[in-house]
PDB file of C-alpha atoms in Angstrom:
ATOM      1  CA  MET A  12      -0.559   0.092   0.191  1.00  0.00           C
ATOM      2  CA  GLU A  13       3.104   1.982   0.860  1.00  0.00           C
ATOM      3  CA  THR A  14       4.549   1.844  -2.584  1.00  0.00           C
ATOM      4  CA  ILE A  15       1.069   2.185  -4.441  1.00  0.00           C
ATOM      5  CA  THR A  16       0.343   5.354  -2.489  1.00  0.00           C
ATOM      6  CA  GLY A  17       3.861   6.606  -3.138  1.00  0.00           C
ATOM      7  CA  LEU A  18       3.251   6.365  -6.727  1.00  0.00           C
ATOM      8  CA  LEU A  19      -0.261   8.026  -7.153  1.00  0.00           C
ATOM      9  CA  PRO A  20       1.541  11.532  -8.380  1.00  0.00           C
ATOM     10  CA  HIS A  21       2.387   9.531 -11.246  1.00  0.00           C
ATOM     11  CA  VAL A  22      -0.335   7.343 -11.857  1.00  0.00           C
ATOM     12  CA  VAL A  23      -2.604   9.872 -11.878  1.00  0.00           C
ATOM     13  CA  LYS A  24      -0.660  10.992 -15.316  1.00  0.00           C
ATOM     14  CA  PHE A  25      -2.564   7.542 -16.710  1.00  0.00           C
ATOM     15  CA  CYS A  26      -5.525   7.917 -14.329  1.00  0.00           C
ATOM     16  CA  PRO A  27      -6.482  11.488 -13.847  1.00  0.00           C
ATOM     17  CA  GLY A  28      -9.629  10.458 -12.192  1.00  0.00           C
ATOM     18  CA  LEU A  29      -7.913   9.438  -9.398  1.00  0.00           C
ATOM     19  CA  ASN A  30      -6.956  12.846  -8.575  1.00  0.00           C
ATOM     20  CA  GLY A  31      -9.831  14.212  -6.253  1.00  0.00           C
ATOM     21  CA  LYS A  32     -10.898  17.748  -5.084  1.00  0.00           C
ATOM     22  CA  LYS A  33      -8.875  17.228  -1.498  1.00  0.00           C
ATOM     23  CA  GLY A  34      -5.730  15.087  -2.990  1.00  0.00           C
ATOM     24  CA  PHE A  35      -5.732  11.358  -4.278  1.00  0.00           C
ATOM     25  CA  ASP A  36      -8.845   9.526  -4.329  1.00  0.00           C
ATOM     26  CA  ASN A  37      -8.690   6.185  -1.714  1.00  0.00           C
ATOM     27  CA  VAL A  38      -7.717   3.173  -4.109  1.00  0.00           C
ATOM     28  CA  PHE A  39      -7.776   0.692  -1.635  1.00  0.00           C
ATOM     29  CA  ASP A  40     -11.042  -1.635  -0.128  1.00  0.00           C
ATOM     30  CA  GLU A  41     -11.327  -2.817   3.229  1.00  0.00           C
ATOM     31  CA  VAL A  42     -12.273  -6.526   2.474  1.00  0.00           C
ATOM     32  CA  GLU A  43     -11.913  -7.927   5.794  1.00  0.00           C
ATOM     33  CA  ARG A  44     -10.557  -5.642   8.958  1.00  0.00           C
ATOM     34  CA  GLY A  45      -7.304  -5.280   8.424  1.00  0.00           C
ATOM     35  CA  LEU A  46      -7.351  -6.677   4.830  1.00  0.00           C
ATOM     36  CA  PHE A  47      -7.092  -4.818   1.641  1.00  0.00           C
ATOM     37  CA  ALA A  48      -7.824  -4.701  -1.663  1.00  0.00           C
ATOM     38  CA  ILE A  49      -7.028  -2.663  -4.708  1.00  0.00           C
ATOM     39  CA  ASP A  50     -10.254  -1.178  -5.737  1.00  0.00           C
ATOM     40  CA  THR A  51     -12.418  -1.365  -9.048  1.00  0.00           C
ATOM     41  CA  HIS A  52     -15.147   0.968 -10.574  1.00  0.00           C
ATOM     42  CA  GLU A  53     -18.290  -0.209 -11.738  1.00  0.00           C
ATOM     43  CA  ASN A  54     -17.875  -1.899 -14.905  1.00  0.00           C
ATOM     44  CA  GLY A  55     -15.104  -4.703 -12.824  1.00  0.00           C
ATOM     45  CA  LEU A  56     -12.077  -2.978 -14.204  1.00  0.00           C
ATOM     46  CA  CYS A  57      -9.271  -1.683 -11.633  1.00  0.00           C
ATOM     47  CA  VAL A  58      -9.049   1.521 -10.738  1.00  0.00           C
ATOM     48  CA  PHE A  59      -5.064   1.668 -11.900  1.00  0.00           C
ATOM     49  CA  ALA A  60      -6.781   0.594 -15.672  1.00  0.00           C
ATOM     50  CA  TYR A  61      -6.861   2.906 -18.725  1.00  0.00           C
ATOM     51  CA  LYS A  62      -7.327   2.680 -22.002  1.00  0.00           C
ATOM     52  CA  TYR A  63      -4.890   3.135 -24.746  1.00  0.00           C
ATOM     53  CA  LYS A  64      -5.588   3.133 -28.045  1.00  0.00           C
ATOM     54  CA  SER A  65      -7.956  -0.159 -28.056  1.00  0.00           C
ATOM     55  CA  ALA A  66      -6.208  -1.298 -25.605  1.00  0.00           C
ATOM     56  CA  ILE A  67      -6.533  -1.412 -21.620  1.00  0.00           C
ATOM     57  CA  ARG A  68      -3.104  -1.106 -19.537  1.00  0.00           C
ATOM     58  CA  CYS A  69      -2.088  -0.645 -16.265  1.00  0.00           C
ATOM     59  CA  SER A  70      -0.831   2.765 -14.853  1.00  0.00           C
ATOM     60  CA  LEU A  71       0.899   0.735 -12.188  1.00  0.00           C
ATOM     61  CA  HIS A  72       3.154  -0.671 -15.107  1.00  0.00           C
ATOM     62  CA  SER A  73       3.223   2.298 -17.217  1.00  0.00           C
ATOM     63  CA  VAL A  74       4.636   3.934 -14.000  1.00  0.00           C
ATOM     64  CA  ALA A  75       7.380   1.596 -13.939  1.00  0.00           C
ATOM     65  CA  GLU A  76       8.052   1.639 -17.631  1.00  0.00           C
ATOM     66  CA  GLN A  77       8.716   5.484 -16.803  1.00  0.00           C
ATOM     67  CA  LEU A  78      10.481   5.278 -14.043  1.00  0.00           C
ATOM     68  CA  GLY A  79      13.298   2.435 -15.894  1.00  0.00           C
ATOM     69  CA  LYS A  80      11.883   0.206 -13.158  1.00  0.00           C
ATOM     70  CA  SER A  81      11.090  -3.334 -13.195  1.00  0.00           C
ATOM     71  CA  ALA A  82       6.703  -3.371 -13.409  1.00  0.00           C
ATOM     72  CA  HIS A  83       7.117  -6.508 -10.828  1.00  0.00           C
ATOM     73  CA  LEU A  84       9.411  -4.078  -8.207  1.00  0.00           C
ATOM     74  CA  LEU A  85       6.274  -1.770  -7.960  1.00  0.00           C
ATOM     75  CA  LYS A  86       2.781  -3.716  -8.613  1.00  0.00           C
ATOM     76  CA  PRO A  87       1.475  -5.634  -5.851  1.00  0.00           C
ATOM     77  CA  TYR A  88       2.125  -9.455  -6.357  1.00  0.00           C
ATOM     78  CA  ALA A  89      -1.430 -10.819  -7.620  1.00  0.00           C
ATOM     79  CA  CYS A  90      -1.503  -7.975 -10.036  1.00  0.00           C
ATOM     80  CA  THR A  91       2.058  -8.561 -10.717  1.00  0.00           C
ATOM     81  CA  LEU A  92       0.820 -12.966 -11.453  1.00  0.00           C
ATOM     82  CA  TRP A  93      -2.573 -12.225 -12.009  1.00  0.00           C
ATOM     83  CA  PRO A  94      -4.130 -13.811 -14.583  1.00  0.00           C
ATOM     84  CA  LEU A  95      -1.974 -16.283 -13.542  1.00  0.00           C
ATOM     85  CA  VAL A  96      -2.144 -18.816 -10.599  1.00  0.00           C
ATOM     86  CA  LEU A  97      -0.053 -20.307  -8.554  1.00  0.00           C
ATOM     87  CA  ARG A  98      -0.903 -24.029  -6.731  1.00  0.00           C
ATOM     88  CA  GLU A  99       1.177 -24.304  -3.810  1.00  0.00           C
ATOM     89  CA  PRO A 100       2.846 -27.890  -3.311  1.00  0.00           C
ATOM     90  CA  PRO A 101       2.694 -30.760  -2.848  1.00  0.00           C
ATOM     91  CA  HIS A 102       0.997 -30.315  -6.949  1.00  0.00           C
ATOM     92  CA  ALA A 103       3.071 -26.920  -7.174  1.00  0.00           C
ATOM     93  CA  ALA A 104       1.978 -25.656 -10.767  1.00  0.00           C
ATOM     94  CA  LEU A 105       1.182 -22.578 -12.665  1.00  0.00           C
ATOM     95  CA  SER A 106      -1.529 -21.885 -14.782  1.00  0.00           C
ATOM     96  CA  ILE A 107      -4.123 -19.807 -15.694  1.00  0.00           C
ATOM     97  CA  CYS A 108      -7.083 -18.264 -13.710  1.00  0.00           C
ATOM     98  CA  ASP A 109     -10.066 -19.715 -15.361  1.00  0.00           C
ATOM     99  CA  ASP A 110     -12.277 -16.483 -16.049  1.00  0.00           C
ATOM    100  CA  ALA A 111      -8.994 -14.563 -16.885  1.00  0.00           C
ATOM    101  CA  LEU A 112     -10.485 -14.353 -20.381  1.00  0.00           C
ATOM    102  CA  GLN A 113     -14.411 -13.084 -19.137  1.00  0.00           C
ATOM    103  CA  LEU A 114     -12.754 -10.085 -17.534  1.00  0.00           C
ATOM    104  CA  PRO A 115     -13.063  -6.240 -19.251  1.00  0.00           C
ATOM    105  CA  CYS A 116      -9.192  -6.124 -19.537  1.00  0.00           C
ATOM    106  CA  ASN A 117      -8.728  -8.746 -21.262  1.00  0.00           C
ATOM    107  CA  LYS A 118     -12.054  -8.839 -23.828  1.00  0.00           C
ATOM    108  CA  ALA A 119     -10.244  -7.880 -26.314  1.00  0.00           C
ATOM    109  CA  CYS A 120      -7.534 -10.590 -26.147  1.00  0.00           C
ATOM    110  CA  LYS A 121      -9.109 -12.976 -28.740  1.00  0.00           C
ATOM    111  CA  GLU A 122      -6.689 -14.302 -30.769  1.00  0.00           C
ATOM    112  CA  LYS A 123      -5.489 -17.713 -29.681  1.00  0.00           C
ATOM    113  CA  GLY A 124      -2.255 -18.683 -30.167  1.00  0.00           C
ATOM    114  CA  THR A 125      -0.656 -15.126 -28.163  1.00  0.00           C
ATOM    115  CA  ILE A 126       0.176 -14.744 -24.603  1.00  0.00           C
ATOM    116  CA  SER A 127       0.313 -11.023 -23.466  1.00  0.00           C
ATOM    117  CA  PRO A 128       3.817  -9.617 -23.390  1.00  0.00           C
ATOM    118  CA  GLU A 129       3.492  -8.361 -20.296  1.00  0.00           C
ATOM    119  CA  ILE A 130       2.079 -11.679 -19.017  1.00  0.00           C
ATOM    120  CA  LEU A 131       5.094 -13.259 -20.348  1.00  0.00           C
ATOM    121  CA  ASP A 132       7.463 -10.659 -19.097  1.00  0.00           C
ATOM    122  CA  SER A 133       5.955 -11.487 -15.612  1.00  0.00           C
ATOM    123  CA  ILE A 134       6.585 -15.018 -16.022  1.00  0.00           C
ATOM    124  CA  THR A 135       9.910 -14.455 -16.766  1.00  0.00           C
ATOM    125  CA  LYS A 136      11.163 -12.407 -14.405  1.00  0.00           C
ATOM    126  CA  ILE A 137       9.358 -14.465 -11.519  1.00  0.00           C
ATOM    127  CA  PHE A 138       9.901 -18.104 -12.941  1.00  0.00           C
ATOM    128  CA  GLY A 139      12.264 -17.795 -15.441  1.00  0.00           C
ATOM    129  CA  VAL A 140      12.744 -18.505 -19.033  1.00  0.00           C
ATOM    130  CA  LYS A 141      12.055 -22.031 -18.979  1.00  0.00           C
ATOM    131  CA  ALA A 142       8.412 -21.179 -17.837  1.00  0.00           C
ATOM    132  CA  SER A 143       7.967 -18.592 -20.172  1.00  0.00           C
ATOM    133  CA  ASP A 144       9.229 -21.112 -22.940  1.00  0.00           C
ATOM    134  CA  GLN A 145       7.165 -23.408 -21.874  1.00  0.00           C
ATOM    135  CA  ILE A 146       3.849 -21.319 -21.881  1.00  0.00           C
ATOM    136  CA  SER A 147       4.546 -19.806 -25.125  1.00  0.00           C
ATOM    137  CA  ARG A 148       5.282 -23.124 -27.066  1.00  0.00           C
ATOM    138  CA  ALA A 149       1.933 -24.278 -25.768  1.00  0.00           C
ATOM    139  CA  ALA A 150      -0.178 -21.100 -26.513  1.00  0.00           C
ATOM    140  CA  ARG A 151       1.448 -21.450 -30.652  1.00  0.00           C
ATOM    141  CA  ASN A 152       0.747 -25.291 -30.612  1.00  0.00           C
ATOM    142  CA  LYS A 153      -2.930 -23.703 -29.724  1.00  0.00           C
ATOM    143  CA  LEU A 154      -3.377 -26.144 -26.087  1.00  0.00           C
ATOM    144  CA  PRO A 155      -6.148 -25.370 -24.336  1.00  0.00           C
ATOM    145  CA  THR A 156      -4.070 -25.940 -21.262  1.00  0.00           C
ATOM    146  CA  THR A 157      -0.862 -26.244 -20.009  1.00  0.00           C
ATOM    147  CA  ARG A 158       1.417 -26.795 -16.486  1.00  0.00           C
ATOM    148  CA  VAL A 159       4.724 -25.520 -15.597  1.00  0.00           C
ATOM    149  CA  ARG A 160       5.145 -27.555 -12.466  1.00  0.00           C
ATOM    150  CA  LEU A 161       7.201 -26.173 -10.105  1.00  0.00           C
ATOM    151  CA  SER A 162       9.310 -27.197  -7.065  1.00  0.00           C
ATOM    152  CA  GLY A 163      11.287 -25.749  -4.549  1.00  0.00           C
ATOM    153  CA  PRO A 164      10.750 -22.684  -1.854  1.00  0.00           C
ATOM    154  CA  VAL A 165       8.099 -20.375  -2.936  1.00  0.00           C
ATOM    155  CA  GLY A 166       9.721 -17.231  -4.599  1.00  0.00           C
ATOM    156  CA  ARG A 167      12.393 -19.382  -5.907  1.00  0.00           C
ATOM    157  CA  PRO A 168      10.611 -22.140  -7.860  1.00  0.00           C
ATOM    158  CA  SER A 169      12.551 -24.437 -10.601  1.00  0.00           C
ATOM    159  CA  LEU A 170      11.000 -26.590 -13.420  1.00  0.00           C
ATOM    160  CA  THR A 171      11.017 -30.333 -12.960  1.00  0.00           C
TER     161      THR A 171
END
């Protein structure tokens, strides 16, 4: 939350609606006592989403690019990994969230056989080139699903 709050002066350049009359709008939603999530608009999009040409982009990701930093250092882990799902051991695996293509920010991505460069970048930075290559290969081969098996402690997974 501190990282995101510190980025708000940069974020409002992409999402000017977050710049309120008395400072920045609250971008967090308390889902349980002491547990916060990033808020969404009525249409289901994250408050940090903005339209660029015909695509929906993440302002946190765009700010990271402008600052010359890796997006995974500035974005919450859940955002960096989304729409990826990491299953814990004993059957550790990396897969894609079942409803990912139903959400507004992915509706434009209907062409099979492609993976978003941002998602591949996240996979490479967190899980390595082997995982990224395996997922890209599966997409090119139009496989409906693929799993990247992981072993080792979470945070330093290795392919098996």
